């Protein structure tokens, strides 16, 4: 059975800290790894990673995929209170039709 | 238009009621999805429609009945639900095939009483 595991499940930091969120996966017919941010309702798309070792960046957020070790990390530098959310990673299989989500990391950034 | 719109935002229904959830997108996406998310849990896939045809049903009970009347609309018909079906129901869309990010709607918060 496909499995995605995130760690830590919960993280509390102060504004300005840097955080690293982890995601490991065991997925048959793996194709890509996606990161989402979920605040109140809809998950919002952050990154899609398909190739190993290529870092993707968007402002203070960056992510990288290691297809040999089957994991990805999401880094957030200089955290702000607005970064408080649940961060979900999801593995997409080859057909693209199925996303398997991890449990999520609840990030709380205190002022 | 880069949104997926879901209605209603909140729904309370009795176990004998029949109701429907609606999802609409105008991004030309030909793959649409229903996910169920319980509190503090990740979204779980329920159904996938590709080019208006049901391609995946994740062994969802028949009290949930999806329908895709056209390429922009996705419905989820609900009948004889149980209290444990209370959850956030998320609709998403994408271009078919891998390598496509999904766009999620804001969800319908369903409570079954």
Short mmCIF file of C-alpha atoms in Angstrom, two decimals:
data_model
loop_
_atom_site.label_atom_id
_atom_site.label_comp_id
_atom_site.label_asym_id
_atom_site.label_seq_id
_atom_site.Cartn_x
_atom_site.Cartn_y
_atom_site.Cartn_z
CA UNK A 1 0.00 0.00 0.00
CA UNK A 2 1.26 3.48 -0.86
CA UNK A 3 2.43 5.47 2.13
CA UNK A 4 3.59 9.03 2.77
CA UNK A 5 5.00 9.97 6.18
CA UNK A 6 5.66 13.49 7.37
CA UNK A 7 7.68 14.69 10.32
CA UNK A 8 7.43 16.37 12.64
CA UNK A 9 3.66 16.26 13.02
CA UNK A 10 3.73 19.50 14.95
CA UNK A 11 6.25 22.32 15.25
CA UNK A 12 6.19 25.59 17.20
CA UNK A 13 8.78 28.25 16.39
CA UNK A 14 9.37 31.98 16.82
CA UNK A 15 9.22 34.51 14.03
CA UNK A 16 12.50 34.65 12.19
CA UNK A 17 13.39 31.01 12.78
CA UNK A 18 14.17 28.64 9.92
CA UNK A 19 12.24 25.37 9.74
CA UNK A 20 12.69 22.12 7.83
CA UNK A 21 9.73 19.85 7.22
CA UNK A 22 10.29 16.26 6.14
CA UNK A 23 8.35 13.93 3.88
CA UNK A 24 9.22 10.33 3.05
CA UNK A 25 7.27 8.17 0.65
CA UNK A 26 6.78 4.61 -0.51
CA UNK A 27 4.64 4.78 -3.61
CA UNK A 28 4.32 2.32 -6.45
CA UNK A 29 4.74 4.03 -9.83
CA UNK A 30 5.91 7.27 -8.21
CA UNK A 31 6.08 10.25 -10.50
CA UNK A 32 6.18 13.47 -8.49
CA UNK A 33 5.99 14.94 -5.00
CA UNK A 34 3.77 17.90 -4.24
CA UNK A 35 3.71 20.29 -1.29
CA UNK A 36 0.58 22.13 -0.19
CA UNK A 37 -0.18 24.70 2.51
CA UNK A 38 -3.56 24.36 4.22
CA UNK A 39 -4.84 27.12 6.45
CA UNK A 40 -8.58 27.13 7.02
CA UNK A 41 -9.92 25.13 4.11
CA UNK A 42 -8.50 24.56 0.64
CA UNK A 43 -4.93 23.28 0.32
CA UNK A 44 -2.97 25.74 -1.79
CA UNK A 45 -0.26 24.49 -4.11
CA UNK A 46 3.36 25.27 -3.24
CA UNK A 47 5.69 23.03 -5.24
CA UNK A 48 5.79 20.04 -7.53
CA UNK A 49 9.06 18.10 -7.60
CA UNK A 50 9.80 15.52 -10.24
CA UNK A 51 13.58 15.45 -10.58
CA UNK A 52 16.05 14.53 -7.87
CA UNK A 53 18.43 17.15 -6.52
CA UNK A 54 16.89 20.20 -8.17
CA UNK A 55 15.84 22.78 -5.63
CA UNK A 56 12.67 24.73 -6.23
CA UNK A 57 12.33 28.14 -4.60
CA UNK A 58 9.52 30.57 -4.04
CA UNK A 59 10.45 33.51 -1.85
CA UNK A 60 11.35 32.20 1.60
CA UNK A 61 10.21 28.66 0.75
CA UNK A 62 12.31 26.04 -0.96
CA UNK A 63 12.03 22.32 -1.52
CA UNK A 64 14.09 19.47 -2.86
CA UNK A 65 13.47 15.83 -3.73
CA UNK A 66 15.75 12.82 -3.26
CA UNK A 67 14.40 9.96 -5.37
CA UNK A 68 17.11 7.57 -4.26
CA UNK A 69 16.34 7.94 -0.55
CA UNK A 70 12.62 8.55 -1.23
CA UNK A 71 12.20 11.80 0.66
CA UNK A 72 11.66 15.49 0.25
CA UNK A 73 12.18 18.49 2.50
CA UNK A 74 10.46 21.84 2.63
CA UNK A 75 12.46 24.71 4.08
CA UNK A 76 11.01 27.98 5.28
CA UNK A 77 13.47 30.71 6.21
CA UNK A 78 12.76 33.83 8.29
CA UNK A 79 9.37 32.47 9.31
CA UNK A 80 6.43 34.81 9.79
CA UNK A 81 3.16 34.36 11.69
CA UNK A 82 1.42 34.07 8.33
CA UNK A 83 3.34 30.86 7.70
CA UNK A 84 1.30 29.18 10.44
CA UNK A 85 -0.62 26.39 8.69
CA UNK A 86 -0.66 22.68 8.04
CA UNK A 87 1.87 21.69 5.40
CA UNK A 88 0.89 18.63 3.40
CA UNK A 89 3.05 16.62 1.09
CA UNK A 90 1.53 14.28 -1.45
CA UNK A 91 2.98 11.69 -3.79
CA UNK A 92 1.56 11.51 -7.29
CA UNK A 93 1.66 8.26 -9.20
CA UNK A 94 2.38 7.87 -12.87
CA UNK A 95 -1.10 8.31 -14.27
CA UNK A 96 -1.43 11.54 -12.33
CA UNK A 97 -4.85 10.56 -11.10
CA UNK A 98 -4.03 9.66 -7.54
CA UNK A 99 -2.42 11.74 -4.81
CA UNK A 100 -1.46 10.03 -1.57
CA UNK A 101 -1.19 12.59 1.21
CA UNK A 102 0.89 12.52 4.35
CA UNK A 103 -0.59 13.39 7.74
CA UNK A 104 0.69 16.93 7.51
CA UNK A 105 2.91 19.07 9.71
CA UNK A 106 1.12 21.64 11.85
CA UNK A 107 3.45 24.66 11.93
CA UNK A 108 2.81 27.43 14.45
CA UNK A 109 4.90 30.59 14.23
CA UNK A 110 4.67 32.77 17.32
CA UNK A 111 5.47 36.50 17.27
CA UNK B 1 -10.63 32.34 -13.77
CA UNK B 2 -8.23 30.24 -11.73
CA UNK B 3 -10.61 28.97 -9.09
CA UNK B 4 -12.53 25.90 -8.15
CA UNK B 5 -15.86 26.96 -6.63
CA UNK B 6 -17.72 24.70 -4.25
CA UNK B 7 -21.25 25.16 -2.95
CA UNK B 8 -22.59 25.13 -0.36
CA UNK B 9 -19.79 26.07 2.05
CA UNK B 10 -21.61 24.47 4.96
CA UNK B 11 -24.30 21.79 5.01
CA UNK B 12 -26.15 20.15 7.88
CA UNK B 13 -28.29 17.18 6.91
CA UNK B 14 -30.22 14.44 8.61
CA UNK B 15 -29.57 10.78 8.00
CA UNK B 16 -32.68 10.43 5.86
CA UNK B 17 -32.06 13.52 3.71
CA UNK B 18 -30.89 13.70 0.12
CA UNK B 19 -28.55 16.56 -0.73
CA UNK B 20 -25.96 17.43 -3.35
CA UNK B 21 -22.58 19.13 -3.30
CA UNK B 22 -21.56 21.13 -6.34
CA UNK B 23 -18.15 21.95 -7.78
CA UNK B 24 -17.41 24.20 -10.75
CA UNK B 25 -14.25 25.24 -12.59
CA UNK B 26 -13.65 27.18 -15.79
CA UNK B 27 -9.93 26.54 -16.23
CA UNK B 28 -10.42 23.95 -18.96
CA UNK B 29 -9.27 21.19 -16.62
CA UNK B 30 -10.53 17.81 -17.79
CA UNK B 31 -9.75 15.90 -14.58
CA UNK B 32 -11.87 16.50 -11.48
CA UNK B 33 -11.67 14.92 -8.07
CA UNK B 34 -13.60 14.49 -4.84
CA UNK B 35 -11.62 14.22 -1.61
CA UNK B 36 -12.87 13.70 1.93
CA UNK B 37 -10.96 15.22 4.84
CA UNK B 38 -11.68 14.43 8.47
CA UNK B 39 -10.44 16.74 11.22
CA UNK B 40 -6.66 16.67 11.64
CA UNK B 41 -6.31 14.08 8.88
CA UNK B 42 -5.04 14.40 5.32
CA UNK B 43 -7.43 14.45 2.36
CA UNK B 44 -8.47 11.01 1.12
CA UNK B 45 -9.34 10.44 -2.50
CA UNK B 46 -12.92 9.36 -3.21
CA UNK B 47 -13.52 9.71 -6.96
CA UNK B 48 -11.71 10.81 -10.10
CA UNK B 49 -13.34 11.91 -13.33
CA UNK B 50 -11.24 12.18 -16.46
CA UNK B 51 -12.86 13.67 -19.56
CA UNK B 52 -16.25 13.43 -17.82
CA UNK B 53 -15.89 9.70 -17.25
CA UNK B 54 -15.46 8.09 -13.84
CA UNK B 55 -11.96 6.65 -13.80
CA UNK B 56 -11.38 5.95 -10.12
CA UNK B 57 -13.77 5.01 -7.33
CA UNK B 58 -11.85 4.33 -4.14
CA UNK B 59 -14.40 1.80 -2.86
CA UNK B 60 -16.66 4.59 -1.66
CA UNK B 61 -20.04 3.50 -0.20
CA UNK B 62 -22.97 3.83 -2.59
CA UNK B 63 -24.59 6.47 -0.38
CA UNK B 64 -22.12 8.81 -2.16
CA UNK B 65 -22.94 9.14 -5.84
CA UNK B 66 -20.75 11.33 -8.08
CA UNK B 67 -21.87 12.89 -11.33
CA UNK B 68 -20.01 14.90 -13.96
CA UNK B 69 -22.65 16.50 -16.23
CA UNK B 70 -20.07 18.44 -18.29
CA UNK B 71 -16.41 19.39 -18.31
CA UNK B 72 -16.91 22.27 -15.85
CA UNK B 73 -19.21 20.70 -13.29
CA UNK B 74 -18.86 17.96 -10.72
CA UNK B 75 -21.59 16.95 -8.30
CA UNK B 76 -21.64 14.65 -5.31
CA UNK B 77 -25.09 13.32 -4.44
CA UNK B 78 -25.59 12.31 -0.83
CA UNK B 79 -28.27 9.97 0.50
CA UNK B 80 -28.77 8.16 3.79
CA UNK B 81 -25.46 9.34 5.22
CA UNK B 82 -24.15 8.41 8.65
CA UNK B 83 -22.78 10.76 11.33
CA UNK B 84 -19.28 9.41 10.63
CA UNK B 85 -19.56 10.87 7.11
CA UNK B 86 -19.29 14.34 8.63
CA UNK B 87 -16.16 15.88 7.14
CA UNK B 88 -14.78 18.54 4.83
CA UNK B 89 -15.43 17.53 1.22
CA UNK B 90 -12.90 18.98 -1.17
CA UNK B 91 -13.20 19.19 -4.92
CA UNK B 92 -10.09 19.58 -7.07
CA UNK B 93 -9.29 19.84 -10.73
CA UNK B 94 -6.23 19.46 -12.94
CA UNK B 95 -5.19 18.84 -16.49
CA UNK B 96 -5.17 15.03 -16.95
CA UNK B 97 -1.88 13.22 -16.62
CA UNK B 98 1.06 13.43 -14.30
CA UNK B 99 3.03 16.58 -13.72
CA UNK B 100 -0.03 18.70 -13.21
CA UNK B 101 -0.68 20.52 -9.99
CA UNK B 102 -4.14 20.27 -8.59
CA UNK B 103 -6.32 23.27 -7.77
CA UNK B 104 -8.53 22.69 -4.76
CA UNK B 105 -11.82 24.33 -3.92
CA UNK B 106 -12.51 25.72 -0.45
CA UNK B 107 -14.61 22.71 0.43
CA UNK B 108 -18.02 21.97 1.86
CA UNK B 109 -18.13 21.39 5.60
CA UNK B 110 -20.73 18.62 5.99
CA UNK B 111 -22.36 17.69 9.28
CA UNK B 112 -24.68 14.69 9.41
CA UNK B 113 -27.04 14.68 12.39
#
